[in-house]
Coordinates of C-alpha atoms in Angstrom, one line a residue:
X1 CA 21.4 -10.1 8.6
X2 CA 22.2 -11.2 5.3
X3 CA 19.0 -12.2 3.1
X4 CA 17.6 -12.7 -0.1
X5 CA 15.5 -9.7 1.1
X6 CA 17.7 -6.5 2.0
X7 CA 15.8 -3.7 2.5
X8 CA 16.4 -1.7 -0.3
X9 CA 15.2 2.3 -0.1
X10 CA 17.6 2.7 -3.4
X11 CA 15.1 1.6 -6.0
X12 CA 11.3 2.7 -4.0
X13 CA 9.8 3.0 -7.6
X14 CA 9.1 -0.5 -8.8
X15 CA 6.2 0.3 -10.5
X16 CA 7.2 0.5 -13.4
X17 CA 10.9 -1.2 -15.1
X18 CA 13.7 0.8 -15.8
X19 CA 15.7 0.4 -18.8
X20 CA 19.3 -0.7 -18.4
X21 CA 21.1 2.8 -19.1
X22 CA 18.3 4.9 -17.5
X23 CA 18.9 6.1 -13.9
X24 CA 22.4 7.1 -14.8
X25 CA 23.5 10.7 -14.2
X26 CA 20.9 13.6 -14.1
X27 CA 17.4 13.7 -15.8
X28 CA 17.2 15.6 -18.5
X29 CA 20.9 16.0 -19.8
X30 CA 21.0 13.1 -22.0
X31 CA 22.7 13.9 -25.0
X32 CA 20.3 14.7 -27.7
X33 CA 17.3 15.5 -25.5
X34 CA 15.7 19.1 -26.9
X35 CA 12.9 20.4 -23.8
X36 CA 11.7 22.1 -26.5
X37 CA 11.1 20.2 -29.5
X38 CA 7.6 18.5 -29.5
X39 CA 7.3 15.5 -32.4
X40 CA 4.0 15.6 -34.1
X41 CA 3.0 12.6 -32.2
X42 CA 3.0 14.4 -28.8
X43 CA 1.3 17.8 -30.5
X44 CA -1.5 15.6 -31.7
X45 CA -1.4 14.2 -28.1
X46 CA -1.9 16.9 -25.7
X47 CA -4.6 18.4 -28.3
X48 CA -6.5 15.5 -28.4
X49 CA -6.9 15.2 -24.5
X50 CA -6.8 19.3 -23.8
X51 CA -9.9 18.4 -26.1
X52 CA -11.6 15.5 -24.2
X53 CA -11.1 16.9 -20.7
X54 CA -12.9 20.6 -21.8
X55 CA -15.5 18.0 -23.1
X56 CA -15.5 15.8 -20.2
X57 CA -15.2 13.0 -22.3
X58 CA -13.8 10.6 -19.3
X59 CA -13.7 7.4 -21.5
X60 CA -11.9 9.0 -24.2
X61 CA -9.5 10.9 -21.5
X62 CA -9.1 7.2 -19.9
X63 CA -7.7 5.6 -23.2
X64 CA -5.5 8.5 -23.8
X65 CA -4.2 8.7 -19.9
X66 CA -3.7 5.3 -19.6
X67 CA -3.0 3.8 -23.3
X68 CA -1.9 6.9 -25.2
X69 CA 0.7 8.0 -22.7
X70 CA 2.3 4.8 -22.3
X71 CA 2.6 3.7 -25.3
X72 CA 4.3 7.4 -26.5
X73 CA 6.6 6.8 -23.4
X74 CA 7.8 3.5 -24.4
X75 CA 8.5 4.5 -27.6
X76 CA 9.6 7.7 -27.4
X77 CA 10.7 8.6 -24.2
X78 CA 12.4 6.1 -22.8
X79 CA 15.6 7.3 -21.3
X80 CA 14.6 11.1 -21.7
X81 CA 11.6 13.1 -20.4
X82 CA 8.8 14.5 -22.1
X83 CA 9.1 17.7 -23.9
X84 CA 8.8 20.5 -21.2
X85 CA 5.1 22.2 -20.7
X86 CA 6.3 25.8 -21.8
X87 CA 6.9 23.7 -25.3
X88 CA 3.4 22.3 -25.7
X89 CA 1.8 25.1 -23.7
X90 CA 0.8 27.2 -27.3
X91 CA -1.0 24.0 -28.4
X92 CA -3.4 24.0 -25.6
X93 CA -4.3 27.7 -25.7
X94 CA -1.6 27.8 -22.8
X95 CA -4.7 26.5 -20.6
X96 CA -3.0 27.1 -16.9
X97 CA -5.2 23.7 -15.5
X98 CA -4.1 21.3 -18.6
X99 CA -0.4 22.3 -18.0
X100 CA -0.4 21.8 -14.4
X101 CA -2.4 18.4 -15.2
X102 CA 0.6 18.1 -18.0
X103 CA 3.5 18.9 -15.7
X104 CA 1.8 16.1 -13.4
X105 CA 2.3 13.2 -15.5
X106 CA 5.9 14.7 -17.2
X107 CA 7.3 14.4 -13.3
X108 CA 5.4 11.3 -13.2
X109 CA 7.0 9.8 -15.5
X110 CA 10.7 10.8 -14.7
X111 CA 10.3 9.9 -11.5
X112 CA 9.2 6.6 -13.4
X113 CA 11.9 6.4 -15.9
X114 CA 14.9 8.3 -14.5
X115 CA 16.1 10.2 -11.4
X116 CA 15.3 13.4 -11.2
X117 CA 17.8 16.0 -9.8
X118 CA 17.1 17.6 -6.3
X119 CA 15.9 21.0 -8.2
X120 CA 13.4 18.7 -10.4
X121 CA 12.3 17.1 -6.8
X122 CA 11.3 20.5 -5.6
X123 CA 9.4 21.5 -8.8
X124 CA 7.9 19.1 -8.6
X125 CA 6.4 19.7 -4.9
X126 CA 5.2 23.2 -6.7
X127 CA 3.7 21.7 -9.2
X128 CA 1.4 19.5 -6.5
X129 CA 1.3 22.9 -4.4
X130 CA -0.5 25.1 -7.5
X131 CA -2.2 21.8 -8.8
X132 CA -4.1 21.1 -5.2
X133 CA -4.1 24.8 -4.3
X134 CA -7.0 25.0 -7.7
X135 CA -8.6 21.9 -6.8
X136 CA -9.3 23.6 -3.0
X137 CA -9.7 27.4 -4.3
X138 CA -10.4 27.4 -7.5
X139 CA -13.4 26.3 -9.8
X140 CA -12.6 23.1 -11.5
X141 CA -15.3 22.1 -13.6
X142 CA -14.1 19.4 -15.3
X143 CA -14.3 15.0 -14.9
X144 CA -11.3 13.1 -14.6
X145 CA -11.0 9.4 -14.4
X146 CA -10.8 7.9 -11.3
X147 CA -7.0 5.8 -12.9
X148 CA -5.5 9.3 -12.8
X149 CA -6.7 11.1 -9.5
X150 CA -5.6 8.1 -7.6
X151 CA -2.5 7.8 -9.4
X152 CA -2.4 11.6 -8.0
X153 CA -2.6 11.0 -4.6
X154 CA -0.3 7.9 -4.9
X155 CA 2.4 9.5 -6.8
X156 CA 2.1 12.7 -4.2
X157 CA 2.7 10.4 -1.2
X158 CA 5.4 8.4 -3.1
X159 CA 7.5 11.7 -4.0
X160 CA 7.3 12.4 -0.3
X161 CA 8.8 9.2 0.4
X162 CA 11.3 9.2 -2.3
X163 CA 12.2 12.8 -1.1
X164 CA 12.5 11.8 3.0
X165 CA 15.0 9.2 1.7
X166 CA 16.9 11.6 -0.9
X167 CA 17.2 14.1 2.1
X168 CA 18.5 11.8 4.8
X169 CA 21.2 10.3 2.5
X170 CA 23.9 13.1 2.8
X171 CA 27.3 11.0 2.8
X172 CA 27.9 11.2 -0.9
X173 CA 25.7 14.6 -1.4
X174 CA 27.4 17.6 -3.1
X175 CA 27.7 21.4 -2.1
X176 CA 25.1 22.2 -4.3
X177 CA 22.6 19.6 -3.4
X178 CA 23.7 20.4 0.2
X179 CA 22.7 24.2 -0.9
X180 CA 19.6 23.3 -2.1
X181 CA 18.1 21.4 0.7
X182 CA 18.9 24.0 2.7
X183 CA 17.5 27.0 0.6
X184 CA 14.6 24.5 -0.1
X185 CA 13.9 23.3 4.1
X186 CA 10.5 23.6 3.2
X187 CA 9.6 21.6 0.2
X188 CA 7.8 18.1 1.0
X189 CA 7.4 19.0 4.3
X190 CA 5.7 16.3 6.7
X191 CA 3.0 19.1 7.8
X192 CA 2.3 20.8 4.3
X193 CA 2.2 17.1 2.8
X194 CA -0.7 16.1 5.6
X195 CA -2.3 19.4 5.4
X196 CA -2.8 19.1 1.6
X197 CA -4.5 15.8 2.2
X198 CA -6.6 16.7 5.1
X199 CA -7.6 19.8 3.0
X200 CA -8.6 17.9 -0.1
X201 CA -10.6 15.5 2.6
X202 CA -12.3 18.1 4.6
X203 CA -13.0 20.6 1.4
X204 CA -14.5 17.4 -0.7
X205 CA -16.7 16.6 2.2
X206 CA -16.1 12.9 1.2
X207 CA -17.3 11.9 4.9
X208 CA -20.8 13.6 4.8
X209 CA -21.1 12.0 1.0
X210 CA -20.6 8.3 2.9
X211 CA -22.1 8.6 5.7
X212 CA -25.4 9.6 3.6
X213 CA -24.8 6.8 1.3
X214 CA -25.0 4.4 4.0
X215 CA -28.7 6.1 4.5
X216 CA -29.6 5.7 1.1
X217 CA -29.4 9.8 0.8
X218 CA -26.7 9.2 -2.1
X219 CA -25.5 7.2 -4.5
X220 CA -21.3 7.4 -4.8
X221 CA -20.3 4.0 -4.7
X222 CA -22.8 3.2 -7.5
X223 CA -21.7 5.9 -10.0
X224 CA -17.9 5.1 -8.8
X225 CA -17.8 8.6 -8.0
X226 CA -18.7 9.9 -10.8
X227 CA -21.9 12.5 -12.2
X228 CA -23.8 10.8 -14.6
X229 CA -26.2 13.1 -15.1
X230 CA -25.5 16.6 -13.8
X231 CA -22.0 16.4 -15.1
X232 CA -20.5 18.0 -11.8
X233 CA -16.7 18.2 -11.4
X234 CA -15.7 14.6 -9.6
X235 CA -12.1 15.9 -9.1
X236 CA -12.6 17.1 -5.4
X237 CA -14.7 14.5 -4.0
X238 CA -12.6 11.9 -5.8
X239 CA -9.4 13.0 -4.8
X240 CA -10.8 13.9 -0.9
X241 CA -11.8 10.3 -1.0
X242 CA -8.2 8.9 -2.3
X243 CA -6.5 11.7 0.2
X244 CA -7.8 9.1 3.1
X245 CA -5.8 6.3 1.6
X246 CA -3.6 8.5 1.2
X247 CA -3.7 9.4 4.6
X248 CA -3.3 6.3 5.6
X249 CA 0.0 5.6 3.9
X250 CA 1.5 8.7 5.4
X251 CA 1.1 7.3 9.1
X252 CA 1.9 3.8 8.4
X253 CA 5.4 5.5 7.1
X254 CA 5.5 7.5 9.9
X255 CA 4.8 4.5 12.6
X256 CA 1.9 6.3 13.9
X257 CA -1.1 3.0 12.8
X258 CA -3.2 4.0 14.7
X259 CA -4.0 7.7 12.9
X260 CA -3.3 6.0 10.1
X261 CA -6.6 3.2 10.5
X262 CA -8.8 6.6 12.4
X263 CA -8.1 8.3 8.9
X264 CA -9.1 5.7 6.7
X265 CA -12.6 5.1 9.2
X266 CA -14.9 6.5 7.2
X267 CA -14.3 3.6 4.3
X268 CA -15.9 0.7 5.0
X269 CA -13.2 -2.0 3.3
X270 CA -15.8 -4.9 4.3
X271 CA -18.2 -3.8 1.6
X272 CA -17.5 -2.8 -1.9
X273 CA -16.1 0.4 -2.6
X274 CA -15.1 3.0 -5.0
X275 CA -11.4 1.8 -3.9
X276 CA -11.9 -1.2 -5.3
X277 CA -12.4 0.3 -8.6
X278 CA -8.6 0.6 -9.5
X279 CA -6.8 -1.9 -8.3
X280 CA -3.3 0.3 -7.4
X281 CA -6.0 1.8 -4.6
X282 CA -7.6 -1.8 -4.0
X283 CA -3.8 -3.5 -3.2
X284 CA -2.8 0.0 -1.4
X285 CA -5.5 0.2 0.6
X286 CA -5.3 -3.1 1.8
X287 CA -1.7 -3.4 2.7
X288 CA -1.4 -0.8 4.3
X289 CA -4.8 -1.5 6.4
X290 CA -3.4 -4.8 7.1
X291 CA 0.0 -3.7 8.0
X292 CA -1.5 -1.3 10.6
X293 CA -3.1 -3.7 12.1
X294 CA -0.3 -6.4 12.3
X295 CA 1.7 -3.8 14.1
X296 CA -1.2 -3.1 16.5
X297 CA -1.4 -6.8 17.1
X298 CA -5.0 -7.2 15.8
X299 CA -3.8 -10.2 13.8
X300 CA -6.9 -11.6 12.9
X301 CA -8.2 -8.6 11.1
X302 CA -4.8 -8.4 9.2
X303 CA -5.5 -11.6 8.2
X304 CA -9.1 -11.6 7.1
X305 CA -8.4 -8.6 4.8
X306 CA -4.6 -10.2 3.5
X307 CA -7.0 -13.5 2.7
X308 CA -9.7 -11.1 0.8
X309 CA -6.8 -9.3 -1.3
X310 CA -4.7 -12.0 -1.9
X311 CA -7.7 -14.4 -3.3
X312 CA -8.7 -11.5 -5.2
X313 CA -5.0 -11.1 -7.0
X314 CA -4.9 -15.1 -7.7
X315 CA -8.1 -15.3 -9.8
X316 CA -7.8 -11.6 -11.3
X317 CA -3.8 -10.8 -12.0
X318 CA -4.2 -11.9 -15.3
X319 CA -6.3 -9.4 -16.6
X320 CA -3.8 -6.9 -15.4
X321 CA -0.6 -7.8 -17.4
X322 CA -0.4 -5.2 -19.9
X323 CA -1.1 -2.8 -17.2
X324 CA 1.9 -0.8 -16.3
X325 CA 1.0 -1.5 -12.6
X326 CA 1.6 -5.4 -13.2
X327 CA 4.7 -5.5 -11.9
X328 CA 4.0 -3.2 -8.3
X329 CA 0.9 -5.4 -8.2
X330 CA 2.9 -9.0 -7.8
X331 CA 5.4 -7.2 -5.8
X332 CA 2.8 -5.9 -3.5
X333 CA 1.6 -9.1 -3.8
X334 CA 4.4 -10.8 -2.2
X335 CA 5.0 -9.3 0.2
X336 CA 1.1 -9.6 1.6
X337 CA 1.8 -13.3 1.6
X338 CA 5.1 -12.9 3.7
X339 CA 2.8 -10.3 5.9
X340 CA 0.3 -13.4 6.4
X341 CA 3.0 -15.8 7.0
X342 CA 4.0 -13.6 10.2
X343 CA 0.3 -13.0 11.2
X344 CA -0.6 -16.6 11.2
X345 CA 3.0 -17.7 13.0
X346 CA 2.0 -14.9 15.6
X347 CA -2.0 -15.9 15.8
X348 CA -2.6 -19.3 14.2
X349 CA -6.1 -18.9 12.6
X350 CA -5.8 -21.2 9.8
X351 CA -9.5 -21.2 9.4
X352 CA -9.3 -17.7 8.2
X353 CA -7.3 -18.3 5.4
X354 CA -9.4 -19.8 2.0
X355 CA -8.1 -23.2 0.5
X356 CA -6.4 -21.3 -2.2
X357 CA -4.8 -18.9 -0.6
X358 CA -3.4 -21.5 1.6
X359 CA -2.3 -23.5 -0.7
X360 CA -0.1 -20.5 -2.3
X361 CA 1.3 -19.6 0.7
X362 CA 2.3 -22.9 1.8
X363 CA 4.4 -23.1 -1.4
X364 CA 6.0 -20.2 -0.6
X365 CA 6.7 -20.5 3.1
X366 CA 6.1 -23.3 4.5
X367 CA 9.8 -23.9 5.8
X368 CA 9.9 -20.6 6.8
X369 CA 6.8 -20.8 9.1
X370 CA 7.3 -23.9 10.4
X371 CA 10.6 -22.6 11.8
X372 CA 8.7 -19.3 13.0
X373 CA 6.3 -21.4 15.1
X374 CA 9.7 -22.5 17.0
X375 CA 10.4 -19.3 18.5
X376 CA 14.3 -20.0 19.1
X377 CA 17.2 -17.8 17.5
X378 CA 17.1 -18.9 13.8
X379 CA 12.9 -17.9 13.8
X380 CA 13.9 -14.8 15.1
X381 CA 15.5 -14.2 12.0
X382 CA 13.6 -15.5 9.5
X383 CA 10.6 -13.0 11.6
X384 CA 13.8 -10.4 11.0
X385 CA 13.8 -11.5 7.0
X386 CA 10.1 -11.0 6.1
X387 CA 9.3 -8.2 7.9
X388 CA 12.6 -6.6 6.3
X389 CA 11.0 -7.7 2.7
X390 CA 7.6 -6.7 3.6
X391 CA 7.4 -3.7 5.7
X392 CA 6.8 -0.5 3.9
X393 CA 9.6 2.3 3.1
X394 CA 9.1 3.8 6.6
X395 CA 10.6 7.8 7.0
X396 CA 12.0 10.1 9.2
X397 CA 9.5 13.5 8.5
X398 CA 12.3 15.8 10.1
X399 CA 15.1 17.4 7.6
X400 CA 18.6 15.9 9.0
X401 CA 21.8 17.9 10.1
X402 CA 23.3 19.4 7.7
X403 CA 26.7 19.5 8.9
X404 CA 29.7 17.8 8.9
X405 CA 29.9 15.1 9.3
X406 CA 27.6 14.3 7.3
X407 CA 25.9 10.3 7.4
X408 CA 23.5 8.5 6.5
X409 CA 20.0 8.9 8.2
X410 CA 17.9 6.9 5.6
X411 CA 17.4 4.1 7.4
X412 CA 16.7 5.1 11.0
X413 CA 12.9 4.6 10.7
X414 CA 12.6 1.3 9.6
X415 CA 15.6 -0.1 11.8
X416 CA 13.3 1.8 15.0
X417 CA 10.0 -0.1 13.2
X418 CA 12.1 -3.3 13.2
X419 CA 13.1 -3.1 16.5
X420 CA 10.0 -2.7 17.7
X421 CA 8.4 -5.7 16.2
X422 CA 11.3 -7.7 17.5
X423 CA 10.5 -6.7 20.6
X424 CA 7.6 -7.5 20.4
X425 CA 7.8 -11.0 18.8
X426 CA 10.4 -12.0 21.6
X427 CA 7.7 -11.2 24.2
X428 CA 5.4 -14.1 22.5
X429 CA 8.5 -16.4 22.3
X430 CA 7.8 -17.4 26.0
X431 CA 3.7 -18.4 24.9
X432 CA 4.7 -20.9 22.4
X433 CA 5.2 -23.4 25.0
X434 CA 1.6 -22.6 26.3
X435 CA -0.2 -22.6 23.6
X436 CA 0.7 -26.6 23.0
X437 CA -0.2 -27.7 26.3
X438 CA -3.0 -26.0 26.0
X439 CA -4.4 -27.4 23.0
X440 CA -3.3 -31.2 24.6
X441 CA -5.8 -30.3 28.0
X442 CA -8.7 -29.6 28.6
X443 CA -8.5 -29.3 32.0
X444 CA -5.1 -29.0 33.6
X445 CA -4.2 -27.9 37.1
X446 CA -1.3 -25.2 37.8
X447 CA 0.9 -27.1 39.9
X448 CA 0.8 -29.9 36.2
X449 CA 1.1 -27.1 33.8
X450 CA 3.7 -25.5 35.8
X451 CA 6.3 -28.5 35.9
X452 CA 5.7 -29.5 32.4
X453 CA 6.9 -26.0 31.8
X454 CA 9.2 -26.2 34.0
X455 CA 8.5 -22.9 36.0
X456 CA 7.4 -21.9 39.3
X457 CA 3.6 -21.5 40.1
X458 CA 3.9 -17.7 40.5
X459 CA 6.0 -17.7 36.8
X460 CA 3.3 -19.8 35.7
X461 CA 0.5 -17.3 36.3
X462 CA 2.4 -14.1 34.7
X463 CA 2.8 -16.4 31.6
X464 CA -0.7 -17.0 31.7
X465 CA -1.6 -13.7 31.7
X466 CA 0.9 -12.1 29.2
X467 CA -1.0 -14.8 26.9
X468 CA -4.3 -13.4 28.2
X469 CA -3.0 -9.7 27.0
X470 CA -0.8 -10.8 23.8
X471 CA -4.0 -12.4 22.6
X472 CA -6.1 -9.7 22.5
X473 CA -6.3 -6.4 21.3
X474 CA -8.5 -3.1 21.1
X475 CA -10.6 -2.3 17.9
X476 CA -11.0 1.2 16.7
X477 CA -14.0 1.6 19.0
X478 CA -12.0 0.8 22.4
X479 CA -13.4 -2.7 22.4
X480 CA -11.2 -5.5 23.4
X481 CA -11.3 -8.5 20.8
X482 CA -9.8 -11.8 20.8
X483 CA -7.0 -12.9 18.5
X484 CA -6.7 -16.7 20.0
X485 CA -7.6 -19.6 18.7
X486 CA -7.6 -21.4 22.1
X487 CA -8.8 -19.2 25.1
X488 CA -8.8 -20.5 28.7
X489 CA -9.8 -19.3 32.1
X490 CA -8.7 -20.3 35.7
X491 CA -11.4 -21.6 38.8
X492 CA -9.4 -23.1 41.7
X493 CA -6.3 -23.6 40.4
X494 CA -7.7 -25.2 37.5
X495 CA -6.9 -24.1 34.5
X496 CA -10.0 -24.5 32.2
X497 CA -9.4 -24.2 28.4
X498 CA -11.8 -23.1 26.1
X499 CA -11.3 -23.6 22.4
X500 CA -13.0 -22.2 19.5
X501 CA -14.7 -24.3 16.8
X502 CA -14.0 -22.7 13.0
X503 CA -17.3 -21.4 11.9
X504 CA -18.5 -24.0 9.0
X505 CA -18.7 -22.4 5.8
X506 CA -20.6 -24.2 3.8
X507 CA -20.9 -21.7 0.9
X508 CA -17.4 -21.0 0.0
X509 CA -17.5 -25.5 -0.3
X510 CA -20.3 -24.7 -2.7
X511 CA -18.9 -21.8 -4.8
X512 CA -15.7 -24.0 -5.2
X513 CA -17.1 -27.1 -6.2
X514 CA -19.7 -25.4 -8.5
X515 CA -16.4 -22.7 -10.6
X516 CA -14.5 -26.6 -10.2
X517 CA -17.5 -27.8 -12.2
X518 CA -17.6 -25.5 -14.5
X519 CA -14.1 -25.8 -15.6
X520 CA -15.0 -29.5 -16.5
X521 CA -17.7 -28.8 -18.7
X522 CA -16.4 -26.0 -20.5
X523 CA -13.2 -28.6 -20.7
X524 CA -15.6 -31.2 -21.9
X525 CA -17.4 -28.7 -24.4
X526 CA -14.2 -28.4 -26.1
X527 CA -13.3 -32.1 -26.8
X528 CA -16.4 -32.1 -28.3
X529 CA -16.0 -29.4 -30.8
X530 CA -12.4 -31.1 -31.5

């Protein structure tokens, strides 16, 4: 279907903008571009911050990390990488840990910036291999902000990604890329890519350190993580704890949402959390927790967390637009508002969704959901459109033929998750009609129902109860929870409906009137001083 929104696994990185030329040809043959030639600026760089990590100096590694860097890349490196780390490796006592932390962020930032080779790909998959292999073996003592192990994690599942699609596209691929994959079979494989995060969640003991938070035994969420006063290393538990997000994102690429919420379990994303400390993790987390549980059908969980998120963005996006993240973040949060368009045309519970929120999304969708809610052939495309725009870049974890001839396998995954949710929207298509007569009654006989419908009795019932089982689904414990907004049950060939009242509340009211208030006296304040 043609749309504004083709599903594009061509450009996966849009966290960060790519200059016009960059992209073009291999990384790392630019003309001009020395691997060995370090500018003073970068030599006083990597000194500095080989400096503040043996000092643990986290603030000072955080400026560096997340100012220094990108302000040196903008200028500097913008169409070419970094210098390489055998270059800057006699300026940091050739510190094995700080080049392997180096060699991190210089793949980073090509994967960022250009497009890296299918050699540089692999490299890079060592370079996470001997990096996590320390973190699990070694003895790391050493405190790293929380900005840079999640961007760890998140740039380890994204290279996996990038890498499934890279693999699976073999029309246009040369001998020697051909050559490569298959000298290569193992690099970025599905089970050493889970294994390393399972490992970093199982060797952090992340789970013991939250379940005795939630008995007072420990205080994680408090410190974000972080040891105040004994100075302990926080790069295992922090990047077991980012491995379940992690975790997470791997399934919901895989289709597998249901390992995907059991791995993410032991974070409770109704309270405050470390995740919410770095809002990449916040805005991962939730997407993909919501996603999962649109594709499991437990709609009105998607869309309590969506409404959460999405509130949060609208008051606190601005704070975030020097961030280099600023553009994945209103991308991301897009496509959360085209996610609780289809939730809510699925599952009307308007009543979840605050007055701001709603207001947003009606500006963006309206049309579109009011032709959803018709469930004829043109909402089954606009359901086709946004979930094509919204739906993560799903994979296919196995390595493709390589033989002729050779096609395209790239988007196999995501045309199987499509179908799928097609499937399973044209199954509700027959309980639109229900759910109106059912909000018009409030007692309605079968024999009524089932000539306003225009069905037999017996078609009447098995509509009735597909309803029953489209509008509810099982929760992580096994229990069965509702997702309707108008329930019903049947005594004598009556039908009986029940619906359910919103719950009131009256403090959200309060907490918007009072911030309303507030903007009219800080407004008034200011006429005065004029």
């Amino acid at each position: 279907m043609a749309s504004s929104y083709d599903y594009d696994d061509a450009s996966l990185d849009s966290r960060y903008p790519r200059p016009p030329s960059a992209g073009q040809g291999s990384a790392g043959t630019d003309q001009g571009y020395d691997p060995n030639f370090v500018p003073d600026s970068v030599k006083t760089f990597v000194v500095h911050l080989y400096r503040h990590i043996r000092e643990k100096n986290v603030y000072e590694i955080h400026q560096m990390y997340d100012g220094s860097f990108q302000r040196l890349s903008d200028r500097m490196f913008r169409e070419c990488p970094w210098p390489s780390v055998e270059a800057i490796a006699p300026y940091v006592d050739n510190d094995h840990v700080f080049c392997l932390l180096y060699r991190e962020m210089w793949f980073r930032h090509l994967y960022a910036r250009l497009s890296p080779t299918g050699r540089q790909r692999v490299e890079s998959w060592d370079n996470y291999c001997s990096l996590f292999s320390v973190v699990l073996h070694g003895v790391v003592n050493m405190q790293l902000p929380n900005q840079w192990l999640w961007d760890m994690v998140d740039e380890f599942v994204y290279q996996f990604q990038s890498y499934c699609q890279y693999r699976a596209k073999l029309k246009n691929k040369t001998e020697e890329e051909l050559q490569l994959l298959r000298q290569y079979d193992q690099a970025w494989n599905v089970y050493g890519v889970l294994n390393y995060l399972q490992a970093l969640v199982e060797k952090s003991a992340i789970t013991d350190v939250l379940e005795r938070e939630k008995e007072g035994l420990e205080q994680f969420t408090a410190t974000d993580g972080y040891d105040y006063e004994g100075g302990t290393s926080n790069v295992l538990k922090m990047l077991g704890y980012y491995s379940m997000i992690g975790l997470l994102r791997v399934h919901c690429l895989l289709g597998d949402y249901h390992t995907g919420l059991k791995c993410l379990a032991p974070i409770d994303i109704s309270q405050q959390g470390v995740y919410n400390v770095v809002i990449g993790s916040h805005i991962s987390t939730i997407y993909h927790y919501g996603f999962a549980n649109l594709m499991l059908r437990r709609y009105v969980e998607a869309i309590r967390e969506f409404n959460k998120i999405l509130l949060y963005i609208l008051k606190y996006k601005q704070y975030h637009q020097k961030s280099p993240q600023y553009d994945q973040i209103l991308k991301k949060n897009e496509q959360m508002y085209a996610l609780l368009a289809i939730c809510l045309s699925l599952c009307p519970q308007n009543n979840l969704v605050e007055e701001n929120v709603n207001s947003q999304l009606r500006d963006k969708y309206n049309e579109k959901m009011t032709k959803m809610l018709r469930y004829d052939d043109e909402a089954y495309a606009v359901y086709d459109e946004l979930f094509t725009y919204a739906c993560p870049k799903f994979i296919t974890p196995s390595a493709p033929v390589l033989e002729e001839p050779l096609t395209n396998y790239n988007q196999d995954a995501y045309r199987l998750q499509l179908k799928l949710f097609l499937y399973e929207v044209k199954q509700q298509q027959l309980l639109s009609g229900v759910r109106s007569f059912l909000k018009l009654y409030s007692t309605i006989s079968i024999g009524k129902l089932a000539a306003y419908m225009e069905v037999d009795e017996s078609t009447l019932r098995t509509i009735l109860m597909t309803y029953k089982h489209k509008m509810h689904a099982i929760d992580g414990d096994g229990k069965i929870i509702p997702n309707a907004d108008v329930d019903f049950y049947i005594s004598e060939d009556i039908v009986h409906v029940v619906e359910s009242k919103p719950t009131k509340r009256y403090g959200d009211y309060f907490l918007r009137q009072i911030l309303k208030f507030e903007e009219m006296i800080g407004e008034l304040d200011r006429i005065k001083l004029d």
